[in-house]
């Protein structure tokens, strides 16, 4: 895969994560629907607020080029844990429904973002001055 294709795939997948994990939750976490979703899974209201805070920090870490690779790795790890935990929570409460698989789809998109991020890093190190 060439550098241009890699960058396009990186930005498409990372934009999906930014929108679905940062922007939408930041705008909707205080709605009744969000509160009902958190309580349906057995979590207290403050848990939803805390998760949204971590999501926002995670998407900032993924977006800003000044953030170190080490912190980006932790953001990817945090989102991975979140998606796996969400899938397990839905399965435990509702059984194997489509809600169990939606976080796994997001995990797949995150994994593609992660792979293309590292390819992007490899391209940047191979060609000085290019990021």
Coordinates of C-alpha atoms in Angstrom, one line a residue:
X1 CA 0.0 0.0 0.0
X2 CA 1.4 3.4 -0.9
X3 CA 1.6 6.4 1.4
X4 CA -1.3 8.2 -0.1
X5 CA -3.7 5.3 0.2
X6 CA -2.5 4.6 3.7
X7 CA -3.2 8.2 4.7
X8 CA -6.7 8.2 3.2
X9 CA -7.6 5.0 5.1
X10 CA -6.0 6.3 8.3
X11 CA -8.1 9.5 8.2
X12 CA -11.3 7.8 7.2
X13 CA -11.1 5.2 10.0
X14 CA -9.7 7.7 12.6
X15 CA -12.5 10.2 11.7
X16 CA -15.1 7.5 12.3
X17 CA -13.6 6.9 15.8
X18 CA -13.4 10.7 16.5
X19 CA -17.1 11.2 15.5
X20 CA -18.5 8.1 17.1
X21 CA -16.4 8.2 20.3
X22 CA -15.8 11.9 20.8
X23 CA -18.1 14.2 19.1
X24 CA -21.5 12.4 19.3
X25 CA -21.0 11.3 23.0
X26 CA -19.9 14.8 24.0
X27 CA -23.1 16.2 22.5
X28 CA -25.5 13.5 23.8
X29 CA -24.1 12.2 27.1
X30 CA -26.6 14.2 29.2
X31 CA -29.7 13.1 27.2
X32 CA -32.2 10.8 28.8
X33 CA -31.5 8.1 26.1
X34 CA -27.8 8.1 27.1
X35 CA -28.7 7.8 30.8
X36 CA -31.1 5.0 30.1
X37 CA -28.5 3.2 28.1
X38 CA -26.0 3.4 30.9
X39 CA -28.5 2.4 33.6
X40 CA -29.8 -0.5 31.4
X41 CA -26.4 -2.0 31.6
X42 CA -26.3 -1.6 35.3
X43 CA -23.8 1.2 35.5
X44 CA -24.3 4.4 37.6
X45 CA -24.9 7.7 35.9
X46 CA -21.4 9.1 36.8
X47 CA -19.9 6.2 34.8
X48 CA -21.2 7.6 31.6
X49 CA -19.8 11.0 32.3
X50 CA -16.5 9.5 33.2
X51 CA -16.3 7.4 30.0
X52 CA -17.2 10.4 27.9
X53 CA -14.4 12.4 29.5
X54 CA -11.9 9.6 28.7
X55 CA -13.3 9.3 25.1
X56 CA -12.7 13.0 24.5
X57 CA -9.1 12.7 25.8
X58 CA -8.6 9.7 23.6
X59 CA -9.8 11.3 20.4
X60 CA -7.7 14.4 21.2
X61 CA -4.7 12.1 21.6
X62 CA -5.4 10.5 18.2
X63 CA -5.9 13.7 16.4
X64 CA -3.1 16.0 17.5
X65 CA 0.2 15.3 15.8
X66 CA 2.1 16.9 18.8
X67 CA 1.0 14.1 21.1
X68 CA 3.6 11.4 21.5
X69 CA 3.3 8.0 20.0
X70 CA 3.4 6.5 23.5
X71 CA 0.2 8.4 24.5
X72 CA -1.5 7.5 21.2
X73 CA -0.8 3.8 22.0
X74 CA -2.5 4.2 25.3
X75 CA -5.5 5.9 23.6
X76 CA -5.8 3.0 21.2
X77 CA -5.5 0.6 24.1
X78 CA -8.2 2.5 26.0
X79 CA -10.6 2.4 23.1
X80 CA -9.9 -1.3 22.6
X81 CA -10.8 -2.0 26.3
X82 CA -13.9 0.1 26.0
X83 CA -15.2 -1.7 22.9
X84 CA -14.5 -5.1 24.3
X85 CA -16.1 -4.1 27.7
X86 CA -19.2 -2.7 25.9
X87 CA -19.6 -5.9 23.9
X88 CA -19.3 -8.0 27.0
X89 CA -21.7 -5.8 28.9
X90 CA -24.4 -6.0 26.2
X91 CA -23.9 -9.8 26.0
X92 CA -24.2 -10.2 29.8
X93 CA -27.4 -8.0 30.0
X94 CA -29.2 -8.7 26.8
X95 CA -27.7 -12.0 25.5
X96 CA -26.2 -12.3 22.0
X97 CA -28.0 -9.5 20.2
X98 CA -26.8 -7.1 17.5
X99 CA -25.9 -4.7 20.3
X100 CA -23.0 -7.1 21.2
X101 CA -21.5 -6.8 17.8
X102 CA -21.7 -3.1 17.2
X103 CA -18.7 -2.4 19.5
X104 CA -16.8 -5.2 17.7
X105 CA -17.4 -3.4 14.4
X106 CA -16.0 -0.2 16.0
X107 CA -13.1 -2.3 17.2
X108 CA -12.4 -3.4 13.7
X109 CA -12.4 0.2 12.5
X110 CA -10.1 1.1 15.4
X111 CA -7.7 -1.7 14.5
X112 CA -7.5 -0.5 10.9
X113 CA -6.8 3.0 12.2
X114 CA -4.1 1.6 14.4
X115 CA -2.4 -0.4 11.6
X116 CA -2.4 2.6 9.2
X117 CA -1.1 4.9 12.0
X118 CA 1.9 2.7 12.3
X119 CA 2.4 2.5 8.6
X120 CA 2.2 6.2 8.5
X121 CA 4.9 6.4 11.2
X122 CA 7.0 4.0 9.1
X123 CA 6.6 6.2 6.0
X124 CA 7.5 9.3 8.0
X125 CA 10.7 7.7 9.3
X126 CA 11.6 6.4 5.8
X127 CA 11.3 9.9 4.2
X128 CA 12.7 12.7 6.5
X129 CA 10.4 15.7 6.8
X130 CA 7.2 13.8 5.8
X131 CA 4.5 13.0 8.3

